[in-house]
Coordinates of C-alpha atoms in Angstrom, one line a residue:
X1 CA 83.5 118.3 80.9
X2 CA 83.9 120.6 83.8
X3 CA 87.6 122.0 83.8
X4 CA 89.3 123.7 86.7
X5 CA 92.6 125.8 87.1
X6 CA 94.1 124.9 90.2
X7 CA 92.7 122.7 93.0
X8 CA 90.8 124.3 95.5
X9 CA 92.4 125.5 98.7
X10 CA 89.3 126.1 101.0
X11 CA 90.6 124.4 104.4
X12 CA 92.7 126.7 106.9
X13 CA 96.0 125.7 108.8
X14 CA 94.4 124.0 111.9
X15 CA 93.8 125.3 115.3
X16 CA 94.4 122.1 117.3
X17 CA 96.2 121.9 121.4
X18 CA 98.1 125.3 120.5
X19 CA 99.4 124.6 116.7
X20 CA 98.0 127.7 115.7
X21 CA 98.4 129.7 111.9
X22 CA 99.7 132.9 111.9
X23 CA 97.9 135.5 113.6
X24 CA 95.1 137.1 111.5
X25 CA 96.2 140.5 112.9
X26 CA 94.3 142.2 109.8
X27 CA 90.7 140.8 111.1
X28 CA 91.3 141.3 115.0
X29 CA 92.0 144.9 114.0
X30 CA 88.7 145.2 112.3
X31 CA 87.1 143.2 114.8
X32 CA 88.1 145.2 118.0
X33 CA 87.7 148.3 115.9
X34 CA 83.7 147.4 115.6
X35 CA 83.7 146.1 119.6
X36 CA 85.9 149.4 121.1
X37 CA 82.9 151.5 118.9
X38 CA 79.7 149.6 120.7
X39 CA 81.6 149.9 123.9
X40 CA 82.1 153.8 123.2
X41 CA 77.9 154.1 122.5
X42 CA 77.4 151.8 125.5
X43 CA 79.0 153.7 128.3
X44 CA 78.4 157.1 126.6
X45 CA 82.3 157.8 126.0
X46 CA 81.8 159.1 122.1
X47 CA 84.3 162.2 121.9
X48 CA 82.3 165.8 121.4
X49 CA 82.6 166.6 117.4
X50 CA 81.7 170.2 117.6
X51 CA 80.2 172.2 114.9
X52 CA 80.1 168.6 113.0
X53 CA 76.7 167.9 112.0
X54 CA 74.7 169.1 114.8
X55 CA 71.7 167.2 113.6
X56 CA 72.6 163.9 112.9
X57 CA 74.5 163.8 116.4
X58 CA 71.1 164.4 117.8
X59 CA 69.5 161.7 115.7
X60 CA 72.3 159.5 117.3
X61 CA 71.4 160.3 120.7
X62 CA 67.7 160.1 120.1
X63 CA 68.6 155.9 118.5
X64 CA 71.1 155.6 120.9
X65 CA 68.2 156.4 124.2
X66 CA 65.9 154.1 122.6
X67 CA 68.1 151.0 122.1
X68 CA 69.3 151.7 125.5
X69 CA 65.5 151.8 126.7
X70 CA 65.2 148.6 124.8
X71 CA 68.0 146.6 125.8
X72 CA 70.3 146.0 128.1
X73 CA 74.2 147.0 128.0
X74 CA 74.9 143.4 127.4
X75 CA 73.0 143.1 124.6
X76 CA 74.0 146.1 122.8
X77 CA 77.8 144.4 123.6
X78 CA 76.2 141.2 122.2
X79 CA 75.6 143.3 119.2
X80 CA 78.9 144.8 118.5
X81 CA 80.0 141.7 118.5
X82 CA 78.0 140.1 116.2
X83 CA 78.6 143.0 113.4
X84 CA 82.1 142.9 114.3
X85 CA 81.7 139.2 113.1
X86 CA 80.1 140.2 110.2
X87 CA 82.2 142.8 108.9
X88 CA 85.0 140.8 109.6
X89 CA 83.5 137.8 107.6
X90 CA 82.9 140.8 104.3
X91 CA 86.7 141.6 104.5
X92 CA 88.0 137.8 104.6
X93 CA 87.4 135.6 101.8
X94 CA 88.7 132.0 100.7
X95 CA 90.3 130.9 97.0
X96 CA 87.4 128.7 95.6
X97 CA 88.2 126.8 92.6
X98 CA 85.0 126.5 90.5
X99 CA 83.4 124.9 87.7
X100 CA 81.7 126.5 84.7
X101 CA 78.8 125.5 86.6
X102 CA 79.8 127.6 89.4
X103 CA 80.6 124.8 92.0
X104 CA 83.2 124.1 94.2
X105 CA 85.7 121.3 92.9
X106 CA 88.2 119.3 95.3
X107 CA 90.1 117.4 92.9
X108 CA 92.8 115.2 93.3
X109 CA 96.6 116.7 93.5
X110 CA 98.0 112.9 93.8
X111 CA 98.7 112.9 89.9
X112 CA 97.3 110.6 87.3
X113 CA 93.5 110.2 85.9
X114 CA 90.6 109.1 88.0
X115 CA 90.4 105.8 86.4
X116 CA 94.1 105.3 87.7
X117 CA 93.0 106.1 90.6
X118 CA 90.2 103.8 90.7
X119 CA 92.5 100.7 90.1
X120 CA 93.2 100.6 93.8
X121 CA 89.1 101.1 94.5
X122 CA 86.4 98.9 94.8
X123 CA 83.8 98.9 91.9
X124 CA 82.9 103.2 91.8
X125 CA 78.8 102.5 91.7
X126 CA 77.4 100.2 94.6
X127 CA 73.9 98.8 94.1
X128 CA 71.3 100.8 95.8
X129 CA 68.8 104.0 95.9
X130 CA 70.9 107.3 93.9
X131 CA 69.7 110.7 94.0
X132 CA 68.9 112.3 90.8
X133 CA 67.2 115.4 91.3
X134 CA 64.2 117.0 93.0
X135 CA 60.6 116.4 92.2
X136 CA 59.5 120.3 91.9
X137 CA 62.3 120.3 88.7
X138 CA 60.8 118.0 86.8
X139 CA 57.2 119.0 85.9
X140 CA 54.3 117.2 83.9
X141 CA 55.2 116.9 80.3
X142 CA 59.0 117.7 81.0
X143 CA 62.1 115.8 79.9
X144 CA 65.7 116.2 80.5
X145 CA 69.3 114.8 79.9
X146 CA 71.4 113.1 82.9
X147 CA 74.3 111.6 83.6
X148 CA 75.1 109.8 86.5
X149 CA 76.7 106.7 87.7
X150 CA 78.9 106.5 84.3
X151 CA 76.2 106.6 82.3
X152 CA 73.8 108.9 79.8
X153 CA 70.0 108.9 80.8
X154 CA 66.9 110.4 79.8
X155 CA 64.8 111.2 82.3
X156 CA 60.5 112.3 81.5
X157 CA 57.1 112.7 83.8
X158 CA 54.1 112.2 81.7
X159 CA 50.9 113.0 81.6
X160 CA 50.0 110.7 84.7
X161 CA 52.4 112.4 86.8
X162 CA 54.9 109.1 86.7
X163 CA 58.5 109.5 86.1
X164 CA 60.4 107.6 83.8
X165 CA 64.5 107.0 83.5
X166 CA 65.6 105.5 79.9
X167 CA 69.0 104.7 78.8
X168 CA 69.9 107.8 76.6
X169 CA 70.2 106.6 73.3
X170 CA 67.4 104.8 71.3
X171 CA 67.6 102.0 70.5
X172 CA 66.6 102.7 66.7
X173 CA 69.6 104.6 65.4
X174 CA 71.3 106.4 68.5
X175 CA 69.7 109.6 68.8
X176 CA 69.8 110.8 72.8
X177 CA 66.4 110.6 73.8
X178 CA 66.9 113.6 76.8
X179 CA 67.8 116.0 74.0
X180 CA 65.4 117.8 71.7
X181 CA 62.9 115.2 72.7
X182 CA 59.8 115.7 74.3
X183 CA 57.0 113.6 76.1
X184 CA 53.4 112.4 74.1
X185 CA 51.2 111.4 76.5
X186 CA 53.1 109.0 79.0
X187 CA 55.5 108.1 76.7
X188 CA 59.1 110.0 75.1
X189 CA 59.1 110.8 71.7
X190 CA 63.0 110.4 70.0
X191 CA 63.7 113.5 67.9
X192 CA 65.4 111.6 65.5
X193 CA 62.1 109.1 64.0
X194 CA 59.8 109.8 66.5
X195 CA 60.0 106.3 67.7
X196 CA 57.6 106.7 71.3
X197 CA 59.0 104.5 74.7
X198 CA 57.1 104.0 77.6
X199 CA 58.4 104.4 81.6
X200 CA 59.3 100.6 81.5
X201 CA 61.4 101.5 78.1
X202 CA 58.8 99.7 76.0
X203 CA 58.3 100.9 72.2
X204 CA 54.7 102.0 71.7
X205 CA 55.1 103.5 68.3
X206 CA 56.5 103.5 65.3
X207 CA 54.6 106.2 63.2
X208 CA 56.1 105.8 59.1
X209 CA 55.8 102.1 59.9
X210 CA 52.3 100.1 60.0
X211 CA 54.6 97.0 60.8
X212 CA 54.4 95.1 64.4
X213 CA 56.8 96.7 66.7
X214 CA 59.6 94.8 67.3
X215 CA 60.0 92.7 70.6
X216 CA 63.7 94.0 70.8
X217 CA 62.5 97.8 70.4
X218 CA 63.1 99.0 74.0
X219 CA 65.6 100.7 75.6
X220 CA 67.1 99.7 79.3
X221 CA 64.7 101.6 82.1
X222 CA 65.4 102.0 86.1
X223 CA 63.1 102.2 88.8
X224 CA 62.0 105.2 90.5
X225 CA 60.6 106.4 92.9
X226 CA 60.1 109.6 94.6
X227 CA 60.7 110.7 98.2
X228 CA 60.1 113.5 100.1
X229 CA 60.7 115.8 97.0
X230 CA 63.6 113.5 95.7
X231 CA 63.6 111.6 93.0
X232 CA 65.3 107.8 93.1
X233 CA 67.0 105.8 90.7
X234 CA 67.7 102.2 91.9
X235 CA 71.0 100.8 90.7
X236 CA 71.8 97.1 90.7
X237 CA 74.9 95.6 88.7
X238 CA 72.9 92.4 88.0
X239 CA 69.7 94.2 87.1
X240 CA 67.8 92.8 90.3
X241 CA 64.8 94.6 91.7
X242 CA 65.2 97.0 94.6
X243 CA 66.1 95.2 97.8
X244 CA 65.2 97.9 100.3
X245 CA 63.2 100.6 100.7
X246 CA 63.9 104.2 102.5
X247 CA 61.1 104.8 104.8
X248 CA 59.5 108.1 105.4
X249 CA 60.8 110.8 107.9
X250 CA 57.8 110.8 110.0
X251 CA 58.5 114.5 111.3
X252 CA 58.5 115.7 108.0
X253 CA 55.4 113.9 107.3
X254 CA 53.5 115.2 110.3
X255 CA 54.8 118.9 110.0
X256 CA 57.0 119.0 112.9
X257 CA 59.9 119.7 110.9
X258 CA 59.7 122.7 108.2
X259 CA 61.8 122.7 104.7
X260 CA 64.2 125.6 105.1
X261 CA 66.9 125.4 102.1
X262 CA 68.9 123.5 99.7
X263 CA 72.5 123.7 98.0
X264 CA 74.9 122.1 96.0
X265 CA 77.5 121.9 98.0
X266 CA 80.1 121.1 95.2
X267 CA 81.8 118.5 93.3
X268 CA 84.9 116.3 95.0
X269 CA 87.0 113.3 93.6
X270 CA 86.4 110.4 95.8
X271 CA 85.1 107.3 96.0
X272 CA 81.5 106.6 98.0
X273 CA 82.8 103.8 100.1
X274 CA 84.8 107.0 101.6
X275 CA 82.3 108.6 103.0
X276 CA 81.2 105.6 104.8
X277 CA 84.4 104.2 106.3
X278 CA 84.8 108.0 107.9
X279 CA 81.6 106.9 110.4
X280 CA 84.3 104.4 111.8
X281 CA 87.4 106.2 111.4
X282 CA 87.2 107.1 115.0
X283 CA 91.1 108.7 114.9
X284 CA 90.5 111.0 112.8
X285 CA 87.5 113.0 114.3
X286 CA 90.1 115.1 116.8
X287 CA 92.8 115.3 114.4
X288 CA 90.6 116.7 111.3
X289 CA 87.3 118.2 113.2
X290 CA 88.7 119.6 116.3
X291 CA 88.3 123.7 114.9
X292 CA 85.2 126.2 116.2
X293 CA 85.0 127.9 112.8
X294 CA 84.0 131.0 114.1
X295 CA 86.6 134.4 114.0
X296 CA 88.5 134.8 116.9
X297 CA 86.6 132.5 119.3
X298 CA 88.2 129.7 117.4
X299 CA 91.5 130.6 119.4
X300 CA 90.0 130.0 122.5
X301 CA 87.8 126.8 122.1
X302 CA 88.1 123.3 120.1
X303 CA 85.0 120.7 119.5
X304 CA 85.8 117.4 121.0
X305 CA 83.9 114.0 119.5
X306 CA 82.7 111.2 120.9
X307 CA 81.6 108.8 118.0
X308 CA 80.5 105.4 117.6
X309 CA 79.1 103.7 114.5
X310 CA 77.1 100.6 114.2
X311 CA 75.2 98.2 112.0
X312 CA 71.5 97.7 112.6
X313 CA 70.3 94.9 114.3
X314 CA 67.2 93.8 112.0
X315 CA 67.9 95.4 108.6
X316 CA 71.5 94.4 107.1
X317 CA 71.4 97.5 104.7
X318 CA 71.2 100.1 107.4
X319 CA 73.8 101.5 109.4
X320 CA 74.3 104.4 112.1
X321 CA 76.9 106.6 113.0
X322 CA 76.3 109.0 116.3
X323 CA 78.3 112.1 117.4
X324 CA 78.4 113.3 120.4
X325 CA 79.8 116.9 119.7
X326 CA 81.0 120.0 122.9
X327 CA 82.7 123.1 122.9
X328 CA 85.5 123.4 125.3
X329 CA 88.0 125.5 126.5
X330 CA 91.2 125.4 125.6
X331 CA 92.6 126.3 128.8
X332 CA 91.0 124.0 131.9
X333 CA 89.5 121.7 129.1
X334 CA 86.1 122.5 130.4
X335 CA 83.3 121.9 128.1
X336 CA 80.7 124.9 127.4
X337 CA 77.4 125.2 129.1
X338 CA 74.4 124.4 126.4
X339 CA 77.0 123.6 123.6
X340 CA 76.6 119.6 123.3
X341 CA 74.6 118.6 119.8
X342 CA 74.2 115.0 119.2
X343 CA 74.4 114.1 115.6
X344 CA 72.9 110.6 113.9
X345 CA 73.6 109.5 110.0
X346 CA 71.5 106.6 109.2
X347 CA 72.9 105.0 106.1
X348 CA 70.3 103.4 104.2
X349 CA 72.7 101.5 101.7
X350 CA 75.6 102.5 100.4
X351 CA 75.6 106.4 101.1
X352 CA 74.4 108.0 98.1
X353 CA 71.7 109.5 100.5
X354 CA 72.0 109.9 104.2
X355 CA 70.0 111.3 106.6
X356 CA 71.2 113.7 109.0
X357 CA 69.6 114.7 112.3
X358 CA 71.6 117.4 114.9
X359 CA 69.8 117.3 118.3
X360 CA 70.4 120.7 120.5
X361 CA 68.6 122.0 123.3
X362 CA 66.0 124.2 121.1
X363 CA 65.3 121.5 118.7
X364 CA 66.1 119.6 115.7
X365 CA 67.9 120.5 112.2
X366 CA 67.4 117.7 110.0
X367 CA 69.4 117.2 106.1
X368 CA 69.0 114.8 103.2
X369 CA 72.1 114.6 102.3
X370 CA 73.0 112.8 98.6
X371 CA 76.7 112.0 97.2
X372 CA 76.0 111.0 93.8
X373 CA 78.6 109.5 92.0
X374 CA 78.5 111.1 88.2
X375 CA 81.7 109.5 86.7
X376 CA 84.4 107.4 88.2
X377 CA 85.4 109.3 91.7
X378 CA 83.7 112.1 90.5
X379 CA 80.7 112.7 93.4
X380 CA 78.6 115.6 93.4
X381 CA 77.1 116.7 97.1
X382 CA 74.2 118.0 97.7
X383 CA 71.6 119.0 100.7
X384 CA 68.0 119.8 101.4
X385 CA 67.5 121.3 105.0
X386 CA 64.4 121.2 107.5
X387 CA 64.0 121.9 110.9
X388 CA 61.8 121.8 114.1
X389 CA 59.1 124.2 113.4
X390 CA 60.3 127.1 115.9
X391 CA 64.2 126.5 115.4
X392 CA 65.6 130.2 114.7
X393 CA 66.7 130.7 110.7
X394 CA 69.9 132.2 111.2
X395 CA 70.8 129.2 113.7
X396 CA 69.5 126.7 111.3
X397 CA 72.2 128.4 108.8
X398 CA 75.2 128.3 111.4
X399 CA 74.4 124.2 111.7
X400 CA 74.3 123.8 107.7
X401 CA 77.4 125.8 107.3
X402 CA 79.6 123.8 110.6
X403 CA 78.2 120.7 109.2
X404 CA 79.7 121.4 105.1
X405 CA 83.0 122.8 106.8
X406 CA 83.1 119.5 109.0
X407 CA 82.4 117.7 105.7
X408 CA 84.9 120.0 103.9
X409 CA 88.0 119.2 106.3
X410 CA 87.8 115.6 104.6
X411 CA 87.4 116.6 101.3
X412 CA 91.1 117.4 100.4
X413 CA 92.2 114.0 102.2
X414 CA 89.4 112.3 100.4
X415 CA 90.5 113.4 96.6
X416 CA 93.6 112.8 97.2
X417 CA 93.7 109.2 99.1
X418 CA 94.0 106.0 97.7
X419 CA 92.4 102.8 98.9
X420 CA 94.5 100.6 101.6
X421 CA 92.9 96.8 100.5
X422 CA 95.1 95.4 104.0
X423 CA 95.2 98.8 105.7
X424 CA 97.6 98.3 108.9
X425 CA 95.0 99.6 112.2
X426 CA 96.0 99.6 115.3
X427 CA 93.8 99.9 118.8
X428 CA 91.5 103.3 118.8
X429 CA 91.4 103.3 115.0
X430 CA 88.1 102.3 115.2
X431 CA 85.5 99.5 113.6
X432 CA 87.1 99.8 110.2
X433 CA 87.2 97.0 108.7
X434 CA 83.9 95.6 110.1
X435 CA 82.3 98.7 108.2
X436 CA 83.9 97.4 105.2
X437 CA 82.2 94.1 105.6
X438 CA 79.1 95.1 106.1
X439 CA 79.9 97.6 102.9
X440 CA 80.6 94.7 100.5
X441 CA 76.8 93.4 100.6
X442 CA 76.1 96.8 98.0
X443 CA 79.0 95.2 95.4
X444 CA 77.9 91.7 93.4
X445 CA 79.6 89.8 90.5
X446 CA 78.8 91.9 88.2
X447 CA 79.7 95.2 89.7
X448 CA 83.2 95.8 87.9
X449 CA 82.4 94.8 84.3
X450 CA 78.3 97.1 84.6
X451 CA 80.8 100.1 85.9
X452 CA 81.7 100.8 82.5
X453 CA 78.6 100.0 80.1
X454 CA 79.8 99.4 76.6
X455 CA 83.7 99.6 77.0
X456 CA 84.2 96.6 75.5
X457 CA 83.7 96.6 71.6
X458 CA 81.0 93.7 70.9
X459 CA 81.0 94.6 66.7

């Protein structure tokens, strides 16, 4: 188990209609330090320093001429104030809690265990499409332990290319089938007997024995599938088959957009549902996501939201929430030139992967974005990243990192919330409880007692 020290403290004092933190006096020094020193270069005011390397002064000048040749005094401001942003962004650093892994943790502060806290939450694993991993880590021939959604699971890609996911232990005498195991042909071999199981978690071998395989050698499999470099896992409490698909991105299918990075984003104690009810929180968006994260300038502007969220019309599983996002001035309240970016999540199911699209006026970034619950509120985030073929890098960075800080504003309200079942709204709260209608199509009969696979002791 992952163990942290203290609970992670990531999310500054707010900046919202003038309740400001205290002045960060310590970065405006360094920041103005870095602008008064391009203004200096700019307008030639750089103080004589006789008889103090001669040489290099002249190198100065010579660098100085040229940038000066190459661009104009507002650039070279432009400049200075991006490396003033830089170097004050090396001298101020966050506490981040961490697991041994290395990961960010937002963990609950509220007191007791997360199955306490579950009591008050629906079932922690709705049926639908769960992220495991990514195509390119799982090569031919390759097998590996997992656990998600509660449980231990082996997952293999054979010979053919086809991925398999097996309940972990065999079925023989309980040796974990993801560990010290290793893939014969299409099939997983258990390190224990060598006892062979096929993608649909069929025996195929028995090799000391020349008996007939027995009709009740096979272990519990899942379907897969893979997507767009992700790999599936369909989860259904009554063991149904997959009742939607997730259709192709067609931009990334016709090159339009380009992969550009992924990241673990961390691990936070929540429930899914969460993550889903935010779409039609509207009250929240000004009161949580109202900072410009951005030294300095985040004194003088605030991002105001107008959201919506709503249920497709043909396909009950899918849902959209839209956000329409501007930078405004503090004082006069007027919005930014060029700074509106609309956002749409499509939920396809119950959340556990989302697709992201940010519209701007140079193009598109677009994110997979997967919540995959590992244990009971315990979800672990993650993102893969593409973009319009000519949308500048460093811009397509700036997106990722508003859209995790946006995400990270709710993260300490999240782990630490529990679940209103009667929650008392009131006008401009937003659709609430119609999201959590549609929401309870992803929970069946079944979903409370399959959350917790063998608890009960059948011997």
């Amino acid at each position: 188990e992952m163990a942290v020290d203290e609970t992670l403290n990531q999310i500054p004092k707010k900046v919202i209609y003038g309740k400001e933190p205290p002045f960060p006096w310590r970065d405006v020094s360094i920041f103005v330090a870095v602008l008064a020193a391009s203004f200096m270069y700019v307008f030639d005011l750089v103080p004589p320093m006789a008889g103090v390397l001669e040489s290099s002064q002249q190198y100065i000048e010579v660098l100085r001429s040229v940038w000066i040749s190459s661009f104009d005094k507002g650039g070279l401001i432009l400049a200075g104030i991006i490396l003033g942003w830089l170097i004050t962004k090396a001298f101020s650093s966050r506490p981040v809690d961490k697991t041994s892994t290395g990961l960010p943790v937002w963990s609950s502060q509220s007191g007791g265990t997360a199955e306490k806290r579950q009591l008050a939450f629906p079932p922690p694993y709705p049926n639908g499409w769960y992220r495991v991993g990514l195509s390119k880590d799982l090569p031919p021939m390759s097998v590996k332990p997992l656990r998600i959604i509660g449980r231990d699971l082996a997952i293999f890609r054979g010979q053919d290319g086809k991925v398999g996911v097996l309940a972990a232990f065999c079925t023989h005498l309980g040796a974990h089938l993801g560990i010290d195991s290793r893939v014969v042909g299409n099939c997983i071999e258990c390190p224990f007997h060598g006892w062979t199981f096929d993608t649909s978690g069929k025996c195929t071998s028995i090799p000391y024995s020349d008996a007939k395989i027995p009709e009740q050698a096979h272990t519990e499999a899942y379907v897969v599938k893979e997507y767009h470099g992700h790999i599936l896992l369909w989860y259904d409490a009554e063991k149904r088959q997959p009742e939607y698909d997730i259709p192709e991105v067609p931009e990334i299918v016709n090159g339009k957009y380009t992969y550009r990075s992924k990241s673990t984003l961390g691990l936070v104690s929540m429930h899914l549902q969460d993550l889903a009810e935010n779409a039609a929180d509207y009250a929240h968006f000004q009161q949580v996501h109202a900072v410009f994260y951005f030294p300095i300038l985040s004194y003088f502007f605030y991002i105001r939201h107008n959201t919506t969220w709503e249920q497709d019309a043909n396909q009950p599983h899918i849902s959209y929430f839209h956000n329409t996002t501007k930078l405004v001035f503090k004082w006069g309240d007027r919005p930014v030139p060029f700074s509106t970016t609309e956002t749409l999540v499509t939920f396809h199911g119950p959340g556990a992967l989302t697709l992201w699209r940010f519209r701007t006026f140079i193009g598109d970034v677009f994110m997979f974005k997967a919540f995959t619950p590992l244990e009971t509120l315990k979800l672990r985030m993650e993102e893969v990243v593409y973009a319009s073929k000519w949308f500048p890098n460093f811009m397509v960075k700036f997106m990722c990192a508003e859209a995790a800080r946006a995400l990270s504003d709710d993260f300490n309200i999240w782990s630490n919330k529990t679940y209103q079942r009667k929650p008392l709204c009131v006008k401009g709260d937003g659709p609430i409880m119609k999201l959590r209608r549609w929401y309870n199509q992803f929970y069946s009969p079944n979903s409370k007692a399959a959350a917790n696979p063998g608890s009960e002791m059948e011997w």
